[in-house]
Amino acid sequence: MARAPARPGGPAHRPRSVPPSEGPGAVPASLIAAARLPQPTTTRLVQLVVVAAAGAAFAAWWWLVKERDHWPGAQLDCVPGPVPPGRDPMETVTGFTRCVDGVRLDQALVVLCGPLALLLFALLAGALARARALSPRRTRPAGPEMAARLAAVVPEGAARQPLLLIHRGRGRGGGLGLGARADGTVRRPRVVAGAGAHLQPERDIGALLRHEAAHITARDVGRVRMAIAAWWILLAGVTVPLAAELALRPGDIGGAVSLRLAVVLAVFGLTLCGVLRIREHDADVRASADPRDGGAVAAYIARDRPPTLRRRIPHLLGLATHPTRAARLAALDRPARLWGLSVPESLATGVAAGLVFTDTALLITALTPDSIATGYRITGALTGWAVAGVVTVALWRAAAVRHPDAYGLRPALRGAALGTGVLAGSQLSARAAGDWTDAFATADGLAADFSLANATAGRATALSLALIAGGALFTTWAAALARAAGAAPHGPRSGPACAAAVALSGAVLAVPLGTWFLFAALAAVEADSVPYWGAVDSRAWVIGGTLTLLGALAPFALTALRRVRPRPRLVPAVAVALFVLPTAAVWIPLAGSEDTSPRRVLFGSTVPTAPEAVLTPLPPTPSPAPPPSRSSFPSSLFPSSPFTTGRGGDALGRSAGPAAAGSGGTTAGTGPLHRLSGAQRGPVGALGGPGGP
């Protein structure tokens, strides 16, 4: 397509919805290989980390929390005795609350043992597999002629010179045959060639070794080996043992959890296969970008045999670990096509984020027991940064090479797939498998049923549509930000600018994503309208929402700055003024007022106060003294959900707990939705409504 003619007195006209005429086909492989942006292999590995963390965290909760009945005993130990004469009963209630919060914090921290153990075992398994593959029984040093051939194709400026080894197997059945593989570590790289590799023509040997040297330059050997080890650990150490144990459990929850674990493993496996394929493309592009290659890599790939019918089936199912000859040649012909964002990649990223959010939120809210909404917003930021590490980076790469995925309606389509994936992942999480306390007597209060199937049809539909539309808006915004910032493979608008965009994306997603999951949890337990209103009528939510709104305006601000062409020193000052001044204008009156409702502080009495009738605090109701039997506390100390339904106990999530005194006293609950804004102490639970001190 020819470039559009320039307008008189202005630059060439380019439609906003169509990529510039250069297109991804005009970007040379040398520019792609030397770019200062994360390669597709790196971003795909982020998905693996998130999915693996989700599966390992649930396994740790199952074996270290639910299967250990000492946790209910630890909560029972928090039950206070009779209040001594002259002591304030509220001190006893506060001590009981802090004790229960400490127990739940210990439970949440124990869950971290799962991802940490998976990382440790993956490192150990990868080291053992590497030592076995490079042992003297399997390999031998190459002769000086082959070693010189490897040294001749190593990229200039490489930190380490890899050592060439020859596999001792004979023929294709006993080793690598005519192929080779990259191995070793970053400090001690190795290339293992097949016993018959030296029989090939000189040009083919150079292409083969250059491809393996590109893997070493990209430093993906160790990370991929760890990912493969993690998949086998999840299969043999998590999915199979849990499925075998759940098969003997009564009820439907065993099958539901087994199905979800199988889905987690399948998502991990499909993502791993995608990583293995994309790393081959990255290595091909790096190898062909070498000026000494002269088309040898493409010629070597072209001589490969076409896949048989048996090999095509895994490719159709997404289970192939190596790309086909046609796919490799197409990537070499247009290397920038690898820098797009596909719909399956967006969907897989959303599923990974949805799977990991709930377990992460339970950990963060245990660290912030006085403000559950704040914990959800922090989790939204952490999950948002993980999503941005894949989606925002991919869109930044696409805009840098003028890929069509960064223009038109394509970003919105990818965003809709991202939102659908988050929705599916949240419902495929093991926490949404059923009512744990009804199925297992040893389940603690954090074992809630977070499935939207329990919500009303109207709320579930509204939340689903909001999430899908929000995903489309986010990716559209991320693509606009990359285009407005002038994303490029090199220079200050490459790596550093992309990192800043990822940081901004996490901040923009924090409040919307955290609020959605909080509302989804409330809808799953059929909470009334009070917690929804209290969650958004808080200072932190208003300030965070202001930052989100201002962050969404960043593409427009960058476009305006590029038009006026200010001095580089003025750009940070303008950016700070854009975000800080409006936020301060909202924060200063909120911080200077004792009223915790931003609605009344910012708008006064001009705003209708109908919700105040709903949020009117109720008088405290004394509860009877706790019986000595442990079995009498299942509904108070170990509620079936951390969110109450509004039909009994505390109105906003603090379920009724034991009495602080032997004969009547103020009650305190144990649900983690107490004091969502950390201000009130009345029956409204300090969600931000009236009734606080």
XYZ file of C-alpha atoms in Angstrom:
693
model
C 0.000 0.000 0.000
C 1.425 3.351 -0.998
C 1.926 6.130 1.504
C -0.840 8.712 1.556
C 0.130 12.048 0.049
C 1.105 14.774 2.458
C -1.306 17.578 3.109
C -0.090 21.074 2.313
C 1.673 22.485 5.324
C 1.296 19.364 7.454
C 2.443 15.757 7.836
C 1.092 12.832 5.912
C -2.474 11.965 6.803
C -2.908 8.614 8.516
C -6.286 7.274 9.587
C -6.429 6.522 13.290
C -8.052 3.129 12.850
C -5.584 1.833 10.264
C -1.903 1.090 10.929
C 0.674 3.159 9.043
C 1.727 1.978 5.656
C 4.999 0.508 6.812
C 3.164 -2.469 8.295
C 4.728 -5.398 10.130
C 6.134 -6.850 6.934
C 8.559 -3.970 6.471
C 10.301 -4.441 9.842
C 13.598 -6.291 9.338
C 14.627 -9.232 11.499
C 17.693 -7.373 12.723
C 15.465 -4.702 14.302
C 13.287 -7.333 15.970
C 16.229 -9.324 17.316
C 18.028 -6.288 18.769
C 14.931 -4.599 20.209
C 14.982 -3.390 23.799
C 11.517 -4.765 24.480
C 10.632 -8.065 26.190
C 10.384 -10.842 23.643
C 7.173 -12.916 23.274
C 8.821 -15.841 25.069
C 9.306 -13.689 28.178
C 5.726 -12.465 28.339
C 4.311 -15.936 27.766
C 6.312 -17.172 30.744
C 4.423 -14.668 32.936
C 1.239 -16.621 32.224
C 2.944 -19.820 33.352
C 4.031 -18.235 36.616
C 0.521 -16.990 37.402
C -1.216 -20.298 36.615
C 1.384 -22.329 38.498
C 1.034 -20.060 41.535
C -2.744 -20.528 41.509
C -2.535 -24.332 41.444
C 0.224 -24.533 44.042
C -1.524 -22.077 46.397
C -4.714 -24.125 46.445
C -2.777 -27.345 47.023
C -1.013 -25.740 49.991
C -4.346 -24.601 51.422
C -5.765 -28.094 51.011
C -2.980 -29.987 52.721
C -1.693 -27.414 55.191
C -4.910 -25.686 56.255
C -8.056 -27.682 55.497
C -6.556 -31.094 56.285
C -5.141 -29.856 59.612
C -7.810 -29.644 62.288
C -5.594 -27.562 64.592
C -6.708 -24.364 62.829
C -10.270 -24.521 64.228
C -8.695 -25.233 67.593
C -6.524 -22.141 67.245
C -9.627 -20.056 66.645
C -11.386 -21.626 69.628
C -8.426 -20.704 71.781
C -9.224 -17.076 71.021
C -12.591 -17.316 72.818
C -12.337 -15.108 75.901
C -13.513 -16.041 79.343
C -15.796 -14.033 81.610
C -15.005 -10.344 81.766
C -13.481 -9.373 85.141
C -15.405 -6.759 87.112
C -14.509 -3.230 86.145
C -13.024 -4.115 82.748
C -14.396 -2.629 79.567
C -16.086 -5.422 77.558
C -14.921 -3.807 74.319
C -11.306 -4.538 75.260
C -12.169 -8.226 75.392
C -13.955 -8.006 72.056
C -10.976 -6.224 70.498
C -8.571 -8.845 71.825
C -10.736 -11.652 70.468
C -10.910 -9.972 67.049
C -7.155 -9.488 66.891
C -6.569 -13.095 67.900
C -8.848 -14.443 65.165
C -7.287 -12.089 62.622
C -3.868 -13.418 63.646
C -4.982 -17.008 63.115
C -6.287 -16.210 59.667
C -3.099 -14.365 58.815
C -1.128 -17.460 59.761
C -3.395 -19.550 57.543
C -2.923 -17.175 54.614
C 0.847 -17.093 55.038
C 0.949 -20.897 55.115
C -0.652 -20.888 51.651
C 2.506 -19.174 50.354
C 4.346 -22.430 50.994
C 2.726 -23.858 47.844
C 4.240 -21.481 45.241
C 7.550 -21.389 47.117
C 7.712 -25.186 47.263
C 6.842 -25.410 43.562
C 9.666 -22.998 42.742
C 12.123 -24.945 44.883
C 11.164 -28.317 43.434
C 11.234 -26.927 39.885
C 14.745 -25.587 40.446
C 15.852 -28.911 41.898
C 14.214 -30.979 39.164
C 15.679 -28.744 36.468
C 19.165 -29.062 37.945
C 18.892 -32.849 38.160
C 17.594 -33.123 34.586
C 20.402 -30.887 33.345
C 23.052 -32.896 35.193
C 21.649 -36.120 33.785
C 21.490 -34.793 30.219
C 25.073 -33.474 30.330
C 26.623 -36.397 32.183
C 29.755 -37.998 30.663
C 27.781 -41.172 30.077
C 25.534 -39.340 27.615
C 27.814 -36.722 26.087
C 31.446 -36.234 25.120
C 33.410 -33.123 24.133
C 33.352 -32.276 20.448
C 36.447 -32.319 18.307
C 38.315 -29.119 17.467
C 36.735 -28.879 14.014
C 33.138 -28.877 15.276
C 34.071 -26.601 18.189
C 35.501 -24.093 15.724
C 32.269 -24.205 13.739
C 30.281 -23.298 16.856
C 32.684 -20.484 17.737
C 32.244 -19.080 14.241
C 28.469 -18.687 14.578
C 28.257 -17.353 18.145
C 26.921 -13.765 18.014
C 29.492 -11.057 18.464
C 29.638 -9.651 21.978
C 28.252 -12.805 23.624
C 28.965 -12.910 27.349
C 29.925 -16.594 27.365
C 31.331 -18.902 24.733
C 29.214 -22.097 24.756
C 30.935 -25.464 24.859
C 29.958 -27.976 22.186
C 29.193 -31.546 23.269
C 28.343 -34.580 21.147
C 25.587 -36.926 22.187
C 26.758 -40.520 22.489
C 23.554 -41.963 20.998
C 23.625 -43.518 17.564
C 21.122 -42.520 14.911
C 17.796 -40.834 15.498
C 16.573 -43.548 17.795
C 19.419 -43.236 20.277
C 19.971 -39.497 20.498
C 19.639 -36.237 18.613
C 20.683 -37.694 15.286
C 21.288 -34.778 12.929
C 19.855 -32.180 15.310
C 21.111 -30.253 18.316
C 19.827 -28.582 21.469
C 20.896 -25.742 23.755
C 21.564 -26.676 27.374
C 23.556 -25.717 30.420
C 23.277 -22.544 32.489
C 23.850 -18.850 31.861
C 27.363 -19.075 33.256
C 28.157 -22.449 31.686
C 26.237 -22.670 28.389
C 26.346 -25.863 26.389
C 25.234 -26.962 22.926
C 24.629 -30.690 22.532
C 24.786 -31.911 18.931
C 23.678 -35.269 17.627
C 26.171 -37.944 16.708
C 25.449 -37.460 13.003
C 25.330 -33.654 12.929
C 28.792 -33.413 11.380
C 27.630 -35.394 8.333
C 25.511 -32.483 7.082
C 26.719 -29.823 4.631
C 28.761 -26.976 6.067
C 25.969 -24.465 5.495
C 23.414 -26.600 7.358
C 25.753 -27.145 10.299
C 26.267 -23.410 10.614
C 22.486 -22.745 10.532
C 21.834 -25.470 13.103
C 24.467 -24.224 15.547
C 23.485 -20.578 15.008
C 19.893 -21.414 15.964
C 20.987 -23.105 19.205
C 23.360 -20.245 19.996
C 20.384 -17.903 19.644
C 18.588 -19.825 22.409
C 21.581 -19.233 24.677
C 21.684 -15.546 23.795
C 17.982 -15.220 24.624
C 18.598 -16.955 28.006
C 15.445 -19.032 27.719
C 17.012 -22.460 28.263
C 16.901 -22.512 32.048
C 13.491 -20.833 32.304
C 11.877 -23.271 29.895
C 13.442 -26.248 31.673
C 11.991 -24.990 34.960
C 8.588 -24.517 33.326
C 8.580 -28.098 32.052
C 9.580 -29.376 35.495
C 6.796 -27.301 37.095
C 4.218 -28.858 34.769
C 5.240 -32.375 35.764
C 5.243 -31.392 39.438
C 1.724 -29.987 39.136
C 0.627 -33.181 37.394
C 2.304 -35.732 39.659
C 2.343 -33.769 42.914
C -0.906 -31.805 42.885
C -3.522 -32.867 40.346
C -3.257 -36.642 40.599
C -2.996 -36.886 44.437
C -5.824 -34.414 44.983
C -8.021 -36.127 42.402
C -7.402 -39.492 44.050
C -8.257 -38.076 47.466
C -11.323 -36.178 46.262
C -12.686 -39.264 44.523
C -13.297 -40.793 47.959
C -15.078 -37.713 49.312
C -18.877 -37.580 49.480
C -20.913 -34.975 47.652
C -20.376 -33.092 44.447
C -17.535 -30.861 45.582
C -14.906 -33.545 44.976
C -15.764 -33.796 41.292
C -16.002 -30.016 40.955
C -12.535 -29.503 42.436
C -11.044 -32.318 40.360
C -12.476 -30.747 37.204
C -11.033 -27.366 38.134
C -7.613 -28.807 38.850
C -7.687 -30.517 35.471
C -8.550 -27.168 33.854
C -5.656 -25.467 35.645
C -3.308 -28.174 34.426
C -4.692 -27.926 30.889
C -4.270 -24.141 30.803
C -0.735 -24.527 32.092
C 0.032 -27.211 29.507
C -1.391 -25.262 26.570
C 0.503 -22.152 27.638
C 3.690 -24.181 28.010
C 3.283 -25.582 24.502
C 2.806 -22.035 23.245
C 6.021 -20.973 24.987
C 7.953 -23.847 23.437
C 6.721 -22.898 19.972
C 7.289 -19.169 20.289
C 10.817 -19.648 21.626
C 11.689 -21.478 18.414
C 10.410 -18.544 16.396
C 12.415 -16.109 18.525
C 15.558 -18.182 18.013
C 14.959 -18.356 14.246
C 14.608 -14.579 14.039
C 17.735 -14.003 16.128
C 19.722 -16.465 14.043
C 18.564 -15.060 10.700
C 19.322 -11.501 11.883
C 23.039 -12.355 12.053
C 24.783 -10.691 9.087
C 26.852 -13.839 8.621
C 23.763 -16.000 8.112
C 23.026 -15.079 4.491
C 19.703 -16.941 4.428
C 21.182 -20.225 5.672
C 18.633 -20.613 8.483
C 15.687 -20.170 6.124
C 17.191 -22.622 3.638
C 17.813 -25.168 6.400
C 14.207 -24.891 7.621
C 12.857 -25.170 4.072
C 14.549 -28.552 3.661
C 12.699 -29.954 6.660
C 10.084 -32.575 5.915
C 6.406 -31.500 6.023
C 4.464 -32.776 9.049
C 2.676 -36.062 8.756
C -0.971 -36.529 9.688
C 0.095 -37.793 13.103
C 2.080 -34.607 13.732
C -0.681 -32.327 12.469
C -3.186 -33.428 15.110
C -1.199 -31.934 18.044
C -0.823 -28.714 16.062
C -4.568 -28.505 15.562
C -5.136 -29.061 19.296
C -2.456 -26.589 20.359
C -0.361 -29.349 21.941
C 2.612 -29.203 19.579
C 5.908 -28.229 21.186
C 7.620 -27.286 17.934
C 6.280 -25.122 15.072
C 5.809 -26.533 11.604
C 8.043 -25.740 8.676
C 5.429 -23.443 7.129
C 4.976 -21.500 10.368
C 8.723 -21.020 10.813
C 9.191 -19.813 7.262
C 6.249 -17.426 7.581
C 7.750 -15.991 10.776
C 11.094 -15.475 9.057
C 9.406 -13.810 6.104
C 7.531 -11.374 8.385
C 9.186 -11.482 11.822
C 7.055 -8.646 13.207
C 3.974 -10.871 13.020
C 5.247 -12.509 16.217
C 4.765 -9.203 18.041
C 0.993 -9.197 17.944
C -1.545 -10.135 20.604
C -3.744 -13.061 19.656
C -7.189 -13.785 21.047
C -6.111 -17.143 22.588
C -3.211 -15.408 24.336
C -5.555 -12.769 25.755
C -8.014 -15.439 26.868
C -5.281 -17.487 28.564
C -3.968 -14.391 30.343
C -7.430 -13.625 31.677
C -7.948 -17.191 32.886
C -4.617 -17.074 34.705
C -5.527 -13.772 36.386
C -8.954 -15.050 37.413
C -7.510 -18.238 38.868
C -4.950 -16.499 41.055
C -6.963 -13.486 42.231
C -9.084 -15.062 44.970
C -6.241 -16.846 46.764
C -4.114 -13.714 46.552
C -6.999 -11.597 47.868
C -7.410 -13.890 50.875
C -3.733 -13.422 51.685
C -3.772 -9.651 51.264
C -6.996 -9.202 53.233
C -5.477 -11.226 56.048
C -2.688 -8.649 56.095
C -5.250 -5.812 56.127
C -8.015 -7.100 58.433
C -9.262 -3.583 59.204
C -9.939 -2.783 55.549
C -11.008 -5.670 53.376
C -11.790 -3.377 50.443
C -8.239 -2.039 50.581
C -6.951 -5.603 50.440
C -8.984 -6.232 47.313
C -7.647 -3.067 45.714
C -4.069 -4.079 46.501
C -4.763 -7.487 44.968
C -6.233 -5.714 41.954
C -2.980 -3.803 41.515
C -0.834 -6.939 41.822
C -3.006 -8.884 39.403
C -3.209 -5.862 37.116
C 0.565 -5.691 36.899
C 0.685 -9.393 36.012
C -1.908 -8.852 33.271
C -0.069 -5.772 32.027
C 3.154 -7.785 31.897
C 1.536 -9.768 29.090
C -1.147 -7.608 27.480
C 0.316 -4.113 27.772
C 3.765 -5.305 26.710
C 2.290 -7.178 23.733
C 0.322 -4.129 22.606
C 3.403 -1.951 23.086
C 5.388 -4.299 20.857
C 2.578 -4.313 18.300
C 2.464 -0.517 18.178
C 6.264 -0.376 17.931
C 6.256 -2.364 14.667
C 2.898 -1.057 13.366
C 1.200 -4.414 13.839
C -2.541 -4.448 12.992
C -3.366 -5.816 16.463
C -2.691 -2.354 17.927
C -5.156 -0.547 15.634
C -8.850 -0.453 14.892
C -11.202 -2.793 16.701
C -8.617 -5.500 17.255
C -7.531 -4.261 20.716
C -11.161 -4.218 21.854
C -11.671 -7.783 20.615
C -8.566 -8.903 22.511
C -9.845 -7.066 25.571
C -13.210 -8.795 25.404
C -11.364 -12.113 25.332
C -9.291 -10.934 28.308
C -12.401 -10.072 30.321
C -14.032 -13.365 29.375
C -10.923 -15.183 30.547
C -10.930 -13.373 33.899
C -14.586 -14.287 34.348
C -13.929 -17.932 33.464
C -10.862 -18.084 35.694
C -12.727 -16.651 38.674
C -15.387 -19.341 38.323
C -12.871 -22.101 37.601
C -10.997 -21.293 40.788
C -11.181 -24.047 43.370
C -12.709 -21.549 45.808
C -15.805 -21.468 43.575
C -16.253 -25.249 43.601
C -18.908 -25.303 46.306
C -19.710 -24.675 49.941
C -16.646 -26.037 51.695
C -17.981 -25.872 55.237
C -20.999 -27.972 54.277
C -18.782 -30.620 52.676
C -15.885 -30.626 55.165
C -16.210 -29.996 58.870
C -12.559 -28.975 59.148
C -12.794 -26.156 56.586
C -12.126 -22.742 58.053
C -14.016 -19.480 57.620
C -11.969 -18.502 54.564
C -13.292 -21.489 52.613
C -16.147 -19.608 50.998
C -18.096 -20.418 47.868
C -17.219 -17.630 45.420
C -19.280 -18.971 42.520
C -21.545 -16.534 40.697
C -23.967 -19.419 40.239
C -25.169 -18.565 43.736
C -25.977 -14.972 42.748
C -29.175 -13.760 41.208
C -29.382 -13.835 37.427
C -29.461 -10.041 37.202
C -26.349 -9.504 39.306
C -24.400 -12.290 37.612
C -25.270 -10.953 34.156
C -24.415 -7.376 35.092
C -21.067 -8.388 36.573
C -20.212 -10.541 33.555
C -21.013 -7.831 31.033
C -19.164 -5.225 33.075
C -16.035 -7.370 33.150
C -16.068 -8.102 29.413
C -16.689 -4.453 28.563
C -14.007 -3.386 31.029
C -11.485 -5.701 29.389
C -12.261 -4.193 25.990
C -11.846 -0.679 27.377
C -8.541 -1.565 29.020
C -6.893 -3.010 25.916
C -8.206 -0.157 23.780
C -6.683 2.272 26.270
C -3.375 0.355 26.408
C -3.089 0.370 22.616
C -3.896 4.098 22.502
C -1.269 4.747 25.171
C 1.368 2.883 23.155
C 0.506 4.775 19.978
C 0.380 8.147 21.747
C 3.716 7.537 23.455
C 5.334 6.650 20.135
C 6.341 3.076 21.038
C 9.521 2.013 19.272
C 11.804 -1.041 19.352
C 14.805 1.097 20.351
C 15.510 4.295 22.205
C 13.823 5.887 25.220
C 10.375 4.894 23.935
C 11.176 1.188 24.012
C 12.073 -0.652 27.216
C 11.896 2.167 29.807
C 8.697 3.610 28.392
C 7.109 0.149 28.225
C 8.015 -0.480 31.870
C 6.367 2.818 32.824
C 3.273 1.800 30.848
C 3.115 -1.506 32.746
C 3.346 0.334 36.076
C 0.604 2.741 35.024
C -1.573 -0.126 33.775
C -1.426 -1.861 37.136
C -2.429 1.362 38.893
C -5.307 1.920 36.467
C -6.591 -1.645 36.937
C -6.268 -1.729 40.731
C -9.575 -0.137 41.739
C -11.818 -1.488 38.936
C -10.491 -5.049 39.145
C -10.494 -5.160 42.941
C -13.994 -3.679 43.113
C -15.322 -6.197 40.594
C -14.021 -9.174 42.555
C -15.328 -7.683 45.797
C -18.768 -7.215 44.271
C -18.614 -10.722 42.771
C -17.850 -12.157 46.211
C -20.738 -10.208 47.725
C -23.064 -11.374 44.963
C -21.941 -14.985 45.418
C -23.011 -14.950 49.072
C -26.204 -13.044 48.233
C -25.269 -9.991 50.282
C -27.795 -7.161 50.403
C -27.266 -3.712 48.921
C -25.531 -2.218 51.957
C -22.001 -3.611 51.382
C -22.023 -2.563 47.732
C -22.751 1.040 48.632
C -20.326 1.097 51.554
C -17.478 -0.306 49.446
C -17.560 2.623 47.019
C -18.530 5.334 49.510
C -15.050 5.466 51.040
C -12.093 7.792 50.808
C -9.705 5.195 49.397
C -12.145 4.202 46.660
C -12.757 7.793 45.571
C -9.041 8.636 45.536
C -8.221 5.411 43.703
C -11.020 6.038 41.233
C -9.653 9.527 40.599
C -6.223 8.090 39.846
C -7.831 5.561 37.519
C -9.693 8.277 35.658
C -6.598 10.453 35.339
C -4.546 7.470 34.225
C -7.104 6.757 31.534
C -6.531 10.284 30.208
C -2.807 9.641 29.763
C -2.995 8.890 25.999
C -4.766 12.189 25.348
C -2.214 14.086 27.436
C 0.684 12.463 25.609
C -0.878 13.245 22.246
C -1.294 16.895 23.229
C 2.290 17.087 24.470
C 3.625 15.623 21.231
C 1.710 18.192 19.219
C 3.089 21.192 21.102
C 6.575 19.629 21.265
C 7.606 20.898 24.703
C 11.084 20.717 26.106
C 11.961 17.255 27.447
C 12.409 18.666 30.945
C 8.831 19.913 31.006
C 7.262 16.539 30.272
C 7.772 15.079 33.813
C 6.484 18.314 35.352
C 3.360 18.240 33.199
C 2.801 14.555 34.014
C 3.133 15.189 37.758
C 0.753 18.144 37.568
C -1.760 16.060 35.603
C -1.952 13.345 38.252
C -1.073 15.055 41.522
C -3.066 18.289 41.428
C -6.541 16.828 40.702
C -5.932 13.992 43.147
C -4.893 16.465 45.827
C -8.021 18.494 45.093
C -10.062 15.410 46.000
C -7.895 14.132 48.846
C -7.441 17.367 50.848
C -11.129 17.920 51.719
C -11.583 14.222 52.477
C -8.557 14.106 54.785
C -9.613 17.290 56.591
C -13.084 16.027 57.438
C -14.133 13.655 60.185
C -16.976 12.365 58.031
C -16.029 9.114 56.316
C -18.536 9.484 53.474
C -17.001 11.273 50.449
C -20.517 11.708 49.109
C -21.425 14.062 51.937
C -17.987 15.716 52.177
C -17.712 16.604 48.482
C -21.356 17.337 47.706
C -22.866 18.232 51.049
C -26.596 17.964 51.549
C -27.392 18.454 47.869
C -27.079 14.735 47.232
C -30.097 12.548 48.002
C -29.542 10.632 51.208
C -31.819 7.672 50.568
C -29.082 5.116 51.274
C -28.708 6.551 54.779
C -31.924 4.867 55.772
C -30.399 1.542 54.793
C -27.125 2.320 56.540
C -28.699 3.385 59.826
C -26.783 1.610 62.593
C -28.662 -0.959 64.583
C -28.447 -1.203 68.358
C -26.035 -3.883 69.534
C -27.710 -7.135 70.404
C -26.172 -9.153 73.213
C -25.580 -12.801 72.565
C -25.637 -15.594 75.117
C -22.500 -16.878 76.713
C -20.644 -19.499 74.654
C -21.206 -23.090 75.676
C -18.076 -25.029 76.592
C -18.552 -27.543 73.803
C -16.449 -26.992 70.686
C -19.164 -28.291 68.403
C -21.446 -25.408 69.371
C -19.451 -22.803 67.386
C -19.698 -23.842 63.732
C -21.851 -20.887 62.714
C -19.950 -18.241 64.631
C -16.255 -19.055 64.679
C -16.255 -20.952 61.388
C -18.839 -19.272 59.157
C -19.552 -20.822 55.807
C -18.583 -17.554 54.168
C -16.572 -14.504 55.123
C -19.446 -12.418 53.739
C -22.766 -12.444 55.514
C -26.012 -12.360 53.615
C -27.649 -9.577 55.548
C -30.264 -11.984 56.944
C -28.668 -12.438 60.344
C -25.775 -11.396 62.531
C -23.877 -8.283 61.549
C -25.359 -6.474 58.574
C -22.086 -6.136 56.689
C -19.997 -9.212 57.092
C -18.984 -9.500 60.714
C -20.925 -12.605 61.667
C -21.966 -12.921 65.250
C -19.190 -14.147 67.466
C -18.896 -15.213 71.073
C -19.959 -12.936 73.848
C -17.274 -10.846 75.428
C -18.738 -11.400 78.836
C -20.351 -14.286 80.564
C -23.654 -12.503 80.959
C -24.249 -10.397 77.889
C -21.813 -8.057 76.220
C -20.882 -6.568 72.898
C -20.395 -9.105 70.165
C -17.745 -9.245 67.472
C -17.742 -11.367 64.359
C -15.025 -13.133 62.456
C -15.910 -12.505 58.803
C -13.195 -10.703 56.852
C -15.612 -8.127 55.445
C -15.666 -6.261 58.722
C -14.653 -2.624 58.684
C -14.228 -2.325 54.916
C -13.012 1.244 55.302
C -11.475 0.737 58.723
C -13.339 3.650 60.262
C -16.595 2.500 61.841
C -16.987 0.098 64.719
C -20.763 -0.059 64.780
C -23.082 -2.728 63.386
C -22.630 -1.333 59.877
C -19.090 -2.705 59.927
C -17.407 0.582 58.968
C -17.966 0.127 55.262
C -17.919 3.855 54.832
C -21.504 4.634 55.757
C -22.712 6.596 58.770
C -22.649 5.280 62.264
C -18.941 5.516 62.911
C -17.308 7.513 65.647
